[in-house]
Short mmCIF file of C-alpha atoms and ligand atoms in Angstrom, two decimals:
data_model
loop_
_atom_site.label_atom_id
_atom_site.label_comp_id
_atom_site.label_asym_id
_atom_site.label_seq_id
_atom_site.Cartn_x
_atom_site.Cartn_y
_atom_site.Cartn_z
CA MET A 1477 -32.95 105.29 31.14
CA ALA A 1478 -30.71 107.62 33.14
CA GLU A 1479 -32.36 109.52 35.94
CA LEU A 1480 -31.29 113.03 36.94
CA THR A 1481 -31.80 114.29 40.44
CA ALA A 1482 -31.50 117.73 41.89
CA ASP A 1483 -28.12 117.02 43.46
CA GLN A 1484 -26.32 116.26 40.21
CA GLU A 1485 -22.85 117.66 39.61
CA PRO A 1486 -23.19 121.25 38.31
CA VAL A 1487 -22.61 121.80 34.59
CA PRO A 1488 -20.94 124.87 33.11
CA PRO A 1489 -23.62 127.51 32.47
CA LEU A 1490 -24.25 127.99 28.75
CA THR A 1491 -24.03 131.46 27.19
CA ILE A 1492 -24.65 132.11 23.50
CA ALA A 1493 -24.11 135.27 21.46
CA GLY A 1494 -26.97 137.15 19.82
CA HIS A 1495 -27.11 139.89 17.22
CA TRP A 1496 -30.00 141.62 15.44
CA ASP A 1497 -29.40 142.86 11.93
CA PHE A 1498 -32.64 143.53 10.08
CA ARG A 1499 -33.06 145.80 7.11
CA TYR A 1500 -35.70 148.51 7.18
CA GLN A 1501 -36.66 151.35 4.91
CA TYR A 1502 -38.11 154.36 6.65
CA PHE A 1503 -40.44 156.67 4.70
CA ALA A 1504 -39.85 160.25 5.76
CA GLY A 1505 -43.20 161.53 4.49
CA ASP A 1506 -44.07 164.88 2.95
CA ALA A 1507 -42.98 167.31 5.63
CA ALA A 1508 -39.66 165.72 6.53
CA SER A 1509 -38.83 165.09 2.86
CA ARG A 1510 -39.28 168.78 2.11
CA PHE A 1511 -37.32 169.73 5.22
CA PHE A 1512 -34.36 167.62 4.10
CA HIS A 1513 -34.72 168.79 0.50
CA GLU A 1514 -34.53 172.40 1.65
CA LEU A 1515 -31.36 171.65 3.61
CA GLY A 1516 -29.88 170.98 0.18
CA ASN A 1517 -30.80 174.58 -0.68
CA GLY A 1518 -29.14 175.84 2.47
CA ARG A 1519 -32.41 176.63 4.20
CA ILE A 1520 -33.81 175.38 7.50
CA MET A 1521 -37.58 175.22 7.31
CA GLY A 1522 -40.35 174.92 9.86
CA THR A 1523 -44.07 174.53 9.58
CA LEU A 1524 -46.60 176.87 11.18
CA CYS A 1525 -49.31 175.60 13.49
CA PRO A 1526 -52.42 177.66 12.64
CA GLN A 1527 -53.71 177.32 16.18
CA CYS A 1528 -50.81 177.97 18.57
CA GLN A 1529 -48.85 179.93 15.91
CA ARG A 1530 -45.66 178.06 16.78
CA VAL A 1531 -43.13 177.48 14.04
CA LEU A 1532 -42.19 173.84 14.47
CA VAL A 1533 -38.65 172.90 13.55
CA PRO A 1534 -37.82 170.45 12.10
CA ALA A 1535 -40.91 170.83 9.91
CA ARG A 1536 -43.70 168.34 10.45
CA GLY A 1537 -47.19 167.68 9.20
CA PHE A 1538 -49.10 168.32 12.41
CA CYS A 1539 -48.82 170.03 15.76
CA ASP A 1540 -49.07 167.43 18.48
CA ALA A 1541 -49.94 170.03 21.14
CA CYS A 1542 -52.99 171.32 19.22
CA TYR A 1543 -53.63 168.17 17.22
CA VAL A 1544 -54.20 170.00 13.94
CA SER A 1545 -52.38 169.90 10.61
CA THR A 1546 -49.70 172.50 10.06
CA THR A 1547 -50.25 174.93 7.20
CA ASP A 1548 -47.60 177.34 5.99
CA TRP A 1549 -43.87 176.85 5.68
CA ARG A 1550 -41.45 179.29 7.27
CA GLN A 1551 -37.73 179.62 6.80
CA VAL A 1552 -36.06 180.15 10.17
CA GLY A 1553 -32.90 182.09 10.92
CA ASP A 1554 -29.38 180.77 11.08
CA ARG A 1555 -28.50 182.04 14.54
CA GLY A 1556 -29.42 181.18 18.07
CA ARG A 1557 -28.13 180.41 21.52
CA LEU A 1558 -26.84 177.01 22.59
CA GLU A 1559 -29.52 176.14 25.12
CA THR A 1560 -28.01 172.90 26.27
CA PHE A 1561 -25.33 170.48 25.19
CA THR A 1562 -23.55 167.25 25.97
CA ILE A 1563 -20.11 165.96 25.11
CA LEU A 1564 -20.14 162.38 23.86
CA ALA A 1565 -16.99 160.70 25.07
CA SER A 1566 -17.37 157.20 23.68
CA ARG A 1567 -17.14 155.94 20.15
CA PHE A 1568 -20.50 155.29 18.51
CA PRO A 1569 -21.22 153.71 15.11
CA GLY A 1570 -21.81 156.35 12.43
CA LEU A 1571 -20.57 159.24 14.57
CA PRO A 1572 -17.30 161.17 14.30
CA ASP A 1573 -14.50 160.17 16.67
CA PRO A 1574 -15.07 161.39 20.24
CA PRO A 1575 -15.19 163.81 21.86
CA VAL A 1576 -18.26 165.07 20.01
CA VAL A 1577 -20.48 167.94 21.12
CA ILE A 1578 -24.19 167.95 20.34
CA GLY A 1579 -26.62 170.58 21.46
CA TYR A 1580 -30.04 172.14 21.13
CA VAL A 1581 -30.57 175.54 19.57
CA THR A 1582 -33.83 177.40 19.02
CA LEU A 1583 -33.05 179.29 15.83
CA ALA A 1584 -34.39 182.80 15.31
CA GLY A 1585 -38.03 182.58 14.25
CA ALA A 1586 -38.43 178.99 15.46
CA SER A 1587 -40.52 177.88 18.43
CA THR A 1588 -38.80 174.56 19.06
CA ALA A 1589 -35.19 173.55 19.53
CA LEU A 1590 -33.12 171.74 16.93
CA LEU A 1591 -30.41 169.20 17.70
CA ASN A 1592 -27.10 169.00 15.89
CA PHE A 1593 -23.34 168.79 16.24
CA VAL A 1594 -21.58 171.82 17.70
CA LEU A 1595 -18.19 172.63 16.17
CA GLY A 1596 -15.59 175.32 16.60
CA LEU A 1597 -14.62 174.48 20.15
CA ASP A 1598 -11.25 173.40 21.50
CA LEU A 1599 -11.92 169.98 23.06
CA THR A 1600 -8.44 169.15 24.31
CA ASP A 1601 -9.74 169.93 27.81
CA VAL A 1602 -13.35 168.72 27.81
CA GLU A 1603 -14.06 170.04 31.32
CA ALA A 1604 -13.03 173.52 30.22
CA ALA A 1605 -15.09 173.12 27.06
CA ALA A 1606 -18.12 172.10 29.13
CA THR A 1607 -17.73 175.16 31.33
CA ARG A 1608 -17.66 177.36 28.27
CA LEU A 1609 -20.75 175.71 26.78
CA LEU A 1610 -22.70 176.09 30.02
CA ALA A 1611 -22.60 179.86 29.37
CA GLN A 1612 -24.99 179.17 26.46
CA PRO A 1613 -22.86 180.83 23.76
CA ALA A 1614 -24.29 182.19 20.51
CA VAL A 1615 -24.03 179.80 17.57
CA GLU A 1616 -24.71 180.00 13.87
CA VAL A 1617 -25.71 177.41 11.33
CA ARG A 1618 -23.06 176.29 8.86
CA PHE A 1619 -23.95 174.11 5.89
CA ARG A 1620 -21.51 171.53 4.62
CA ASP A 1621 -20.32 171.88 1.04
CA GLN A 1622 -21.37 168.34 0.22
CA ARG A 1623 -25.03 167.92 1.19
CA GLU A 1624 -27.05 164.74 0.92
CA GLY A 1625 -30.45 165.65 2.36
CA ARG A 1626 -29.68 164.53 5.90
CA ILE A 1627 -29.74 166.25 9.29
CA THR A 1628 -25.94 166.15 9.20
CA ASP A 1629 -25.94 168.54 6.20
CA PHE A 1630 -25.45 171.35 8.69
CA PHE A 1631 -23.99 171.92 12.13
CA PHE A 1632 -23.79 174.66 14.72
CA GLN A 1633 -20.62 176.71 14.88
CA LEU A 1634 -19.73 178.84 17.87
CA ALA A 1635 -20.29 182.39 16.63
CA ASP A 1636 -17.08 183.73 18.16
CA ALA A 1637 -14.91 180.86 16.92
CA MET B 109 -77.61 151.33 46.47
CA SER B 110 -77.41 155.03 45.70
CA SER B 111 -80.00 156.50 43.39
CA SER B 112 -77.70 159.13 41.90
CA PRO B 113 -75.44 158.23 38.97
CA ALA B 114 -72.44 159.69 40.76
CA GLY B 115 -73.21 157.72 43.89
CA ALA B 116 -73.69 154.56 41.87
CA ALA B 117 -70.33 155.08 40.24
CA ALA B 118 -68.64 155.64 43.58
CA ASP B 119 -70.26 152.51 45.01
CA SER B 120 -69.07 150.41 42.12
CA VAL B 121 -65.42 151.44 42.32
CA GLN B 122 -63.42 148.58 43.75
CA LYS B 123 -60.59 149.37 46.14
CA VAL B 124 -57.20 147.95 45.17
CA TYR B 125 -54.50 146.72 47.53
CA VAL B 126 -50.85 145.77 47.18
CA HIS B 127 -50.35 142.46 48.93
CA GLY B 128 -46.80 141.48 48.13
CA THR B 129 -43.81 142.82 46.23
CA ALA B 130 -40.39 141.59 45.19
CA VAL B 131 -37.40 143.32 43.64
CA HIS B 132 -34.54 141.09 42.53
CA ARG B 133 -31.29 142.75 41.50
CA SER B 134 -28.36 140.78 40.15
CA TRP B 135 -25.62 141.08 37.56
CA ALA B 136 -24.68 138.60 34.84
CA ASP B 137 -25.64 135.59 36.93
CA ARG B 138 -24.81 132.92 34.39
CA SER B 139 -26.62 130.28 36.40
CA ALA B 140 -30.00 131.93 35.74
CA SER B 141 -31.84 132.65 32.51
CA LEU B 142 -34.04 135.72 32.17
CA THR B 143 -37.11 133.53 32.66
CA ASP B 144 -35.50 131.99 35.78
CA LEU B 145 -35.10 135.48 37.25
CA ILE B 146 -38.69 136.45 36.42
CA PHE B 147 -40.06 133.21 37.84
CA SER B 148 -38.05 133.56 41.04
CA ALA B 149 -39.13 137.15 41.71
CA THR B 150 -42.77 136.42 40.89
CA ARG B 151 -42.82 133.37 43.21
CA THR B 152 -41.33 135.51 45.97
CA ALA B 153 -43.95 138.24 45.52
CA LEU B 154 -46.77 135.67 45.57
CA GLU B 155 -45.39 134.08 48.74
CA ARG B 156 -45.12 137.47 50.43
CA ALA B 157 -48.68 138.25 49.32
CA SER B 158 -49.93 134.90 50.64
CA ILE B 159 -51.90 134.58 47.41
CA ARG B 160 -51.86 131.30 45.50
CA TRP B 161 -50.94 131.46 41.84
CA ARG B 162 -54.17 129.71 40.88
CA ASP B 163 -56.11 132.58 42.49
CA ILE B 164 -54.47 135.11 40.17
CA ASP B 165 -56.80 136.27 37.38
CA SER B 166 -54.58 138.47 35.29
CA VAL B 167 -50.98 139.41 34.58
CA VAL B 168 -49.69 142.77 33.31
CA LEU B 169 -46.15 142.91 31.98
CA GLY B 170 -43.77 145.79 31.29
CA ALA B 171 -40.90 144.66 29.06
CA HIS B 172 -38.92 145.88 26.06
CA ASP B 173 -38.14 143.66 23.13
CA VAL B 174 -34.83 145.36 22.37
CA THR B 175 -33.74 145.34 26.01
CA ASP B 176 -34.50 141.63 26.24
CA GLY B 177 -33.08 140.92 22.78
CA ARG B 178 -36.12 138.79 22.08
CA SER B 179 -38.58 139.92 19.44
CA LEU B 180 -42.00 140.08 21.15
CA THR B 181 -40.27 139.22 24.38
CA SER B 182 -43.45 138.56 26.33
CA MET B 183 -44.11 135.45 24.22
CA VAL B 184 -41.01 133.99 25.84
CA THR B 185 -41.23 135.61 29.23
CA ALA B 186 -44.95 135.83 30.11
CA PRO B 187 -45.29 132.26 31.44
CA ALA B 188 -42.39 132.93 33.83
CA ALA B 189 -44.47 135.77 35.28
CA GLY B 190 -47.38 133.41 35.83
CA ALA B 191 -49.42 134.19 32.70
CA TYR B 192 -50.28 130.60 31.72
CA LEU B 193 -54.03 130.55 30.93
CA LYS B 194 -54.50 133.98 32.51
CA ASP B 195 -55.73 137.31 31.16
CA GLU B 196 -52.49 138.92 30.07
CA ILE B 197 -51.59 142.48 29.02
CA ARG B 198 -48.16 143.18 27.51
CA LEU B 199 -46.79 146.70 27.62
CA GLY B 200 -43.66 148.04 25.98
CA GLU B 201 -43.64 150.59 28.79
CA ASP B 202 -42.20 151.16 32.20
CA GLY B 203 -43.44 148.95 35.03
CA ALA B 204 -45.27 151.86 36.67
CA SER B 205 -47.53 152.03 33.61
CA ALA B 206 -48.09 148.28 33.93
CA PHE B 207 -49.01 148.87 37.57
CA VAL B 208 -51.59 151.49 36.52
CA LEU B 209 -53.19 149.00 34.13
CA GLY B 210 -53.14 146.26 36.77
CA THR B 211 -54.84 148.65 39.17
CA ALA B 212 -57.47 149.45 36.53
CA GLN B 213 -58.16 145.75 36.04
CA VAL B 214 -58.80 145.16 39.73
CA ARG B 215 -60.66 148.44 40.22
CA SER B 216 -63.00 147.70 37.35
CA GLY B 217 -63.96 144.40 38.91
CA SER B 218 -62.82 142.47 35.86
CA CYS B 219 -60.29 140.60 37.97
CA GLY B 220 -59.82 139.91 41.65
CA ALA B 221 -56.07 139.46 41.82
CA CYS B 222 -53.34 140.52 39.45
CA ILE B 223 -49.60 140.10 39.03
CA VAL B 224 -47.71 143.14 37.70
CA ALA B 225 -44.16 142.37 36.59
CA ALA B 226 -41.45 144.36 34.84
CA TRP B 227 -37.81 143.60 34.16
CA GLY B 228 -34.67 144.48 32.30
CA ARG B 229 -31.38 142.62 32.12
CA ALA B 230 -28.65 145.06 31.24
CA SER B 231 -25.93 142.41 31.46
CA GLU B 232 -27.33 140.60 28.42
CA SER B 233 -27.15 143.66 26.18
CA ASP B 234 -25.55 147.06 25.64
CA PRO B 235 -27.99 149.55 27.21
CA ASP B 236 -26.53 152.53 25.34
CA ALA B 237 -26.79 150.83 21.96
CA VAL B 238 -30.32 149.69 22.79
CA ALA B 239 -31.23 153.25 23.77
CA ALA B 240 -29.83 154.63 20.52
CA ALA B 241 -32.08 152.28 18.57
CA LEU B 242 -35.15 153.80 20.25
CA PHE B 243 -34.73 157.18 18.58
CA ASP B 244 -35.99 158.16 15.14
CA PRO B 245 -33.70 157.48 12.20
CA PHE B 246 -34.09 160.92 10.56
CA PHE B 247 -33.38 163.56 13.20
CA SER B 248 -31.90 161.81 16.24
CA GLN B 249 -30.02 158.62 15.47
CA PRO B 250 -27.49 160.30 13.14
CA LEU B 251 -26.52 162.57 16.06
CA GLY B 252 -26.02 159.81 18.60
CA LEU B 253 -29.00 160.51 20.86
CA THR B 254 -29.48 157.98 23.68
CA GLU B 255 -31.38 158.01 26.96
CA ILE B 256 -28.22 159.08 28.79
CA THR B 257 -27.55 161.77 26.18
CA VAL B 258 -30.96 163.32 26.77
CA SER B 259 -30.35 163.24 30.53
CA ALA B 260 -27.03 165.00 29.91
CA LEU B 261 -28.81 167.63 27.82
CA ARG B 262 -31.34 168.00 30.64
CA ALA B 263 -28.47 168.41 33.12
CA GLY B 264 -26.90 171.06 30.89
CA ALA B 265 -30.14 173.02 30.79
CA ALA B 266 -30.50 172.76 34.59
CA LEU B 267 -26.93 173.88 35.25
CA ALA B 268 -27.35 176.80 32.87
CA ARG B 269 -30.57 177.99 34.45
CA TYR B 270 -30.39 177.06 38.14
CA PRO B 271 -27.33 178.04 40.21
CA GLY B 272 -28.45 175.65 42.95
CA TYR B 273 -27.82 172.66 40.72
CA GLN B 274 -24.10 173.38 40.52
CA GLU B 275 -23.98 174.15 44.22
CA TRP B 276 -25.74 171.01 45.43
CA ARG B 277 -24.81 168.35 42.88
CA GLY B 278 -21.76 167.38 44.92
CA PRO B 279 -23.54 166.69 48.22
CA ALA B 280 -26.51 165.07 46.46
CA GLY B 281 -24.24 162.88 44.38
CA ALA B 282 -22.14 161.85 47.36
CA ARG B 283 -24.95 159.90 48.96
CA ARG B 284 -25.77 158.21 45.66
CA ARG B 285 -22.12 157.28 45.27
CA ALA B 286 -22.18 155.73 48.73
CA ALA B 287 -25.09 153.54 47.63
CA ALA B 288 -23.61 152.70 44.27
CA GLY B 289 -22.74 149.32 42.90
CA VAL B 290 -19.80 148.56 40.65
CA GLU B 291 -18.32 151.58 38.86
CA ALA B 292 -17.60 149.54 35.75
CA ARG B 293 -21.30 149.12 35.20
CA ARG B 294 -21.90 152.82 34.64
CA PRO B 295 -22.27 154.18 31.10
CA ALA B 296 -19.51 156.34 29.63
CA VAL B 297 -19.37 159.84 31.07
CA GLN B 298 -21.24 162.44 29.04
CA LEU B 299 -20.44 165.91 30.29
CA PRO B 300 -21.90 167.88 31.90
CA LEU B 301 -23.00 164.71 33.74
CA ARG B 302 -20.23 163.22 35.87
CA SER B 303 -19.63 159.57 36.56
CA GLY B 304 -21.20 159.45 40.00
CA GLU B 305 -24.36 161.03 38.60
CA LEU B 306 -24.91 158.19 36.13
CA PRO B 307 -26.87 154.97 36.69
CA VAL B 308 -25.30 151.65 37.58
CA TRP B 309 -26.64 149.09 35.12
CA SER B 310 -28.22 146.06 36.69
CA ASP B 311 -30.37 143.01 36.03
CA ILE B 312 -33.67 143.76 37.69
CA VAL B 313 -37.04 142.09 38.07
CA ALA B 314 -39.80 143.87 39.98
CA VAL B 315 -43.15 142.29 40.83
CA ALA B 316 -46.23 143.50 42.70
CA VAL B 317 -49.29 141.42 43.50
CA LEU B 318 -52.56 143.37 43.57
CA SER B 319 -55.90 142.25 44.90
CA ALA B 320 -59.38 143.51 45.65
CA GLN B 321 -59.11 141.89 49.07
CA PRO B 322 -57.97 144.30 51.80
CA GLY B 323 -54.22 144.25 52.26
CA PRO B 324 -51.49 146.27 53.98
CA VAL B 325 -51.18 148.96 51.27
CA GLU B 326 -53.97 150.59 49.28
CA VAL B 327 -53.61 152.07 45.80
CA ARG B 328 -55.23 155.46 46.28
CA GLY B 329 -54.63 157.19 42.97
CA VAL B 330 -52.93 156.84 39.63
CA GLY B 331 -52.03 159.14 36.75
CA MET B 332 -50.30 158.91 33.39
CA SER B 333 -49.19 161.48 30.83
CA THR B 334 -47.11 161.79 27.67
CA GLU B 335 -44.92 164.54 26.24
CA PRO B 336 -44.00 165.20 22.62
CA TYR B 337 -41.63 162.77 21.01
CA GLN B 338 -39.27 165.43 19.70
CA VAL B 339 -36.86 166.27 22.50
CA GLY B 340 -36.46 169.79 21.05
CA ASP B 341 -40.16 170.39 21.64
CA ARG B 342 -40.01 169.40 25.26
CA ASP B 343 -39.69 171.38 28.45
CA LEU B 344 -36.59 169.47 29.59
CA LEU B 345 -36.60 171.06 33.04
CA GLY B 346 -40.32 171.20 33.78
CA LEU B 347 -41.12 167.55 32.98
CA PRO B 348 -44.77 168.50 32.35
CA ALA B 349 -45.87 164.89 31.87
CA LEU B 350 -44.63 164.08 35.35
CA SER B 351 -46.37 167.14 36.80
CA GLN B 352 -49.59 166.11 35.14
CA ALA B 353 -49.37 162.42 36.04
CA SER B 354 -48.50 163.09 39.68
CA GLY B 355 -51.15 165.82 39.92
CA GLN B 356 -53.76 163.41 38.62
CA ALA B 357 -52.66 160.69 41.04
CA LEU B 358 -52.69 163.07 44.01
CA ARG B 359 -56.09 164.52 43.07
CA SER B 360 -57.66 161.09 42.74
CA ALA B 361 -56.15 160.17 46.10
CA GLY B 362 -57.54 163.38 47.60
CA CYS B 363 -54.24 164.57 49.03
CA ALA B 364 -51.51 167.16 48.44
CA VAL B 365 -47.88 166.36 47.85
CA GLY B 366 -47.00 168.04 51.16
CA GLU B 367 -48.92 165.32 52.99
CA VAL B 368 -46.93 162.57 51.30
CA GLY B 369 -44.21 161.20 53.57
CA VAL B 370 -42.63 158.71 51.17
CA LEU B 371 -41.28 159.87 47.81
CA GLU B 372 -39.93 157.27 45.39
CA LEU B 373 -39.27 159.04 42.08
CA ASP B 374 -37.74 157.29 39.10
CA GLY B 375 -34.86 159.11 37.45
CA LEU B 376 -32.11 157.82 35.19
CA THR B 377 -29.52 160.20 36.65
CA LEU B 378 -29.01 162.50 39.62
CA PHE B 379 -30.41 165.42 37.62
CA ASP B 380 -33.50 163.48 36.57
CA GLU B 381 -34.22 162.69 40.23
CA ALA B 382 -33.76 166.33 41.27
CA LEU B 383 -35.97 167.66 38.46
CA ALA B 384 -38.59 165.00 39.26
CA LEU B 385 -38.84 166.44 42.79
CA GLU B 386 -39.70 169.80 41.25
CA ALA B 387 -42.16 168.32 38.77
CA VAL B 388 -44.20 166.57 41.47
CA GLY B 389 -44.22 169.74 43.56
CA ALA B 390 -41.94 168.51 46.36
CA ALA B 391 -39.40 171.23 45.53
CA SER B 392 -39.77 174.63 43.91
CA ALA B 393 -38.26 175.33 40.49
CA GLY B 394 -34.48 175.31 40.71
CA ASP B 395 -34.44 173.86 44.23
CA GLY B 396 -34.68 170.14 43.43
CA MET B 397 -30.96 169.40 43.77
CA ARG B 398 -30.79 171.04 47.19
CA VAL B 399 -33.80 169.07 48.41
CA LEU B 400 -32.29 165.87 47.05
CA ALA B 401 -29.04 166.65 48.87
CA GLN B 402 -30.73 167.38 52.17
CA ARG B 403 -33.40 164.67 52.26
CA SER B 404 -31.88 161.22 52.58
CA ASP B 405 -35.32 159.62 52.53
CA ILE B 406 -35.93 160.26 48.82
CA ASN B 407 -35.22 157.05 46.93
CA ALA B 408 -33.65 155.79 50.12
CA ASP B 409 -32.21 152.67 48.47
CA GLY B 410 -29.88 154.83 46.37
CA GLY B 411 -32.14 155.39 43.38
CA PHE B 412 -30.42 155.18 40.00
CA ALA B 413 -27.13 154.27 41.69
CA ALA B 414 -28.54 151.15 43.37
CA GLY B 415 -28.98 149.43 40.00
CA TYR B 416 -30.92 150.54 36.95
CA CYS B 417 -32.46 148.94 33.92
CA ALA B 418 -35.49 150.09 31.96
CA PRO B 419 -38.33 149.27 31.92
CA ALA B 420 -38.36 147.89 35.46
CA MET B 421 -37.63 151.06 37.40
CA GLY B 422 -41.08 152.56 37.98
CA LEU B 423 -42.21 149.29 39.50
CA VAL B 424 -39.02 149.18 41.59
CA ARG B 425 -39.97 152.57 43.01
CA ILE B 426 -43.54 151.42 43.70
CA CYS B 427 -42.29 148.30 45.49
CA ALA B 428 -39.91 150.43 47.55
CA ALA B 429 -42.73 152.84 48.40
CA ALA B 430 -45.03 150.01 49.48
CA GLY B 431 -42.28 148.62 51.70
CA ARG B 432 -41.62 151.96 53.34
CA LEU B 433 -45.34 152.47 54.03
CA THR B 434 -45.55 149.33 56.05
CA GLY B 435 -42.61 150.76 57.97
CA GLY B 436 -44.59 153.69 59.35
CA SER B 437 -45.49 156.49 56.90
CA ASP B 438 -49.08 156.90 55.82
CA LEU B 439 -48.83 158.12 52.22
CA ALA B 440 -46.40 157.48 49.37
CA LEU B 441 -45.94 158.83 45.87
CA ALA B 442 -44.06 156.65 43.39
CA THR B 443 -43.34 157.50 39.77
CA GLY B 444 -41.95 155.77 36.73
CA SER B 445 -40.64 157.33 33.53
CA THR B 446 -40.88 155.53 30.26
CA VAL B 447 -39.30 155.56 26.84
CA VAL B 448 -38.10 157.51 25.19
CA ALA B 449 -36.06 159.73 27.52
CA ALA B 450 -38.93 160.11 30.00
CA GLN B 451 -41.44 160.97 27.30
CA GLY B 452 -44.13 159.16 29.29
CA GLN B 453 -44.69 159.24 33.03
CA ALA B 454 -46.87 157.29 35.44
CA ALA B 455 -47.52 158.21 39.07
CA ILE B 456 -49.11 156.23 41.87
CA VAL B 457 -50.25 157.27 45.33
CA LEU B 458 -50.25 154.52 47.93
CA SER B 459 -51.48 154.62 51.50
CA ARG B 460 -50.99 152.42 54.50
CA ASN B 461 -54.23 150.56 55.10
CA GLN B 462 -55.07 151.61 58.66
CA GLY B 463 -57.35 148.60 59.05
CA GLY B 464 -54.40 146.30 58.37
CA GLY B 465 -55.22 143.52 55.98
ZN1 ZN C 563 -50.18 174.07 17.75
#
């Protein structure tokens, strides 16, 4: 039987590739299902917390700050201010070609900010675009003609574009 | 023995000490497996602690399955951290949270000595893709949200609100750039964050050995807190979970942040570090970037630029704080932020044990 000792000749280190590819199905539940359904109707909906009176957008079944179920549904407005943004510079599966702007907007009547793509901006000079976005410009919601009950059914458009 | 319930409780609380720490940083070392790296760092920490492995009662681990690319990673990795036939707790959280649980184990008297270990090996994976997988599939994933993206959104909010952030980001970033590792290991730029403000990915293992026996550093207080999941619900600038966790840690230690000489605050980017200073009360609102620029002693090793990989970083900061205490300061505050996008925070106050150990 061969014996190996610590001072053996080194061997090439082994590296193997790995990849995870599992299938899941995620159940949106009542509140999110209605939220996405209403996007199909061109409406952005929130749910009201009966305790703190915040209108939570996107709609959800409970307020985690008060730990109570939400009650009424409220349609929120289609305008707001771009509170913050980032410009994605690298290609990412499922996303449009870069550069892509995403940002948070608290729509009129909402108490929480909503994330989506921001369009209507010249991105040939991304530094200049970033400077413009730092001024927190007004934006408005635009719905796509073809809607499929997803968050990408709408986007934010610079109001002065 | 005290006759009052409060006195009895106080009598029964076990003091907890940090005896040895180790932080191993490397990059794509093909001669070492992940378990090799964990074993090596844990052995080093035990040697520095002068505690034999057989005298360890429990092991607390902070690790992420998707970061490690191993489903239920601690099945594979726990023995490398010394968990064989020990009481073992596995957390999918930052290492600072693991440290809090390790402290609780020793403080409760249920164990005498404990290994806390956390790691991440960015070179084996794609940290941005891993981060994207952490977000919910309905509202966030379709829009490309990652940990870096949220930090960029946080930076945008800070730049829009606080003039001092634009003014001081250059000087603050310059020192981090001086400490930085290889530029190629930074994630892609996401404006308004600039390259030098982004982390340098690294392979990191951090280990701390805790014991009820007096040692050089005492764990004086701990705190943890969690924010909403939805990023749009959060106060991106105020980091309320960090304020709460650090406040709790400082209160239980019986000290104010102004008395703390050593600050080691986990932040994924330059802006996260600056805002963390404000959240723990070491800078006023809007002034965090200036303080970060002017105080070279905050995250003195270079912070995010010295090598970053979740979920090891809170424990890295704790180990750094413990090391700096033995170098002269009396009190340290270390914090660790956890997934997703600093939703959870843990804070720890350490003190130099005047009696030695
Ligand atoms: Zn509420």
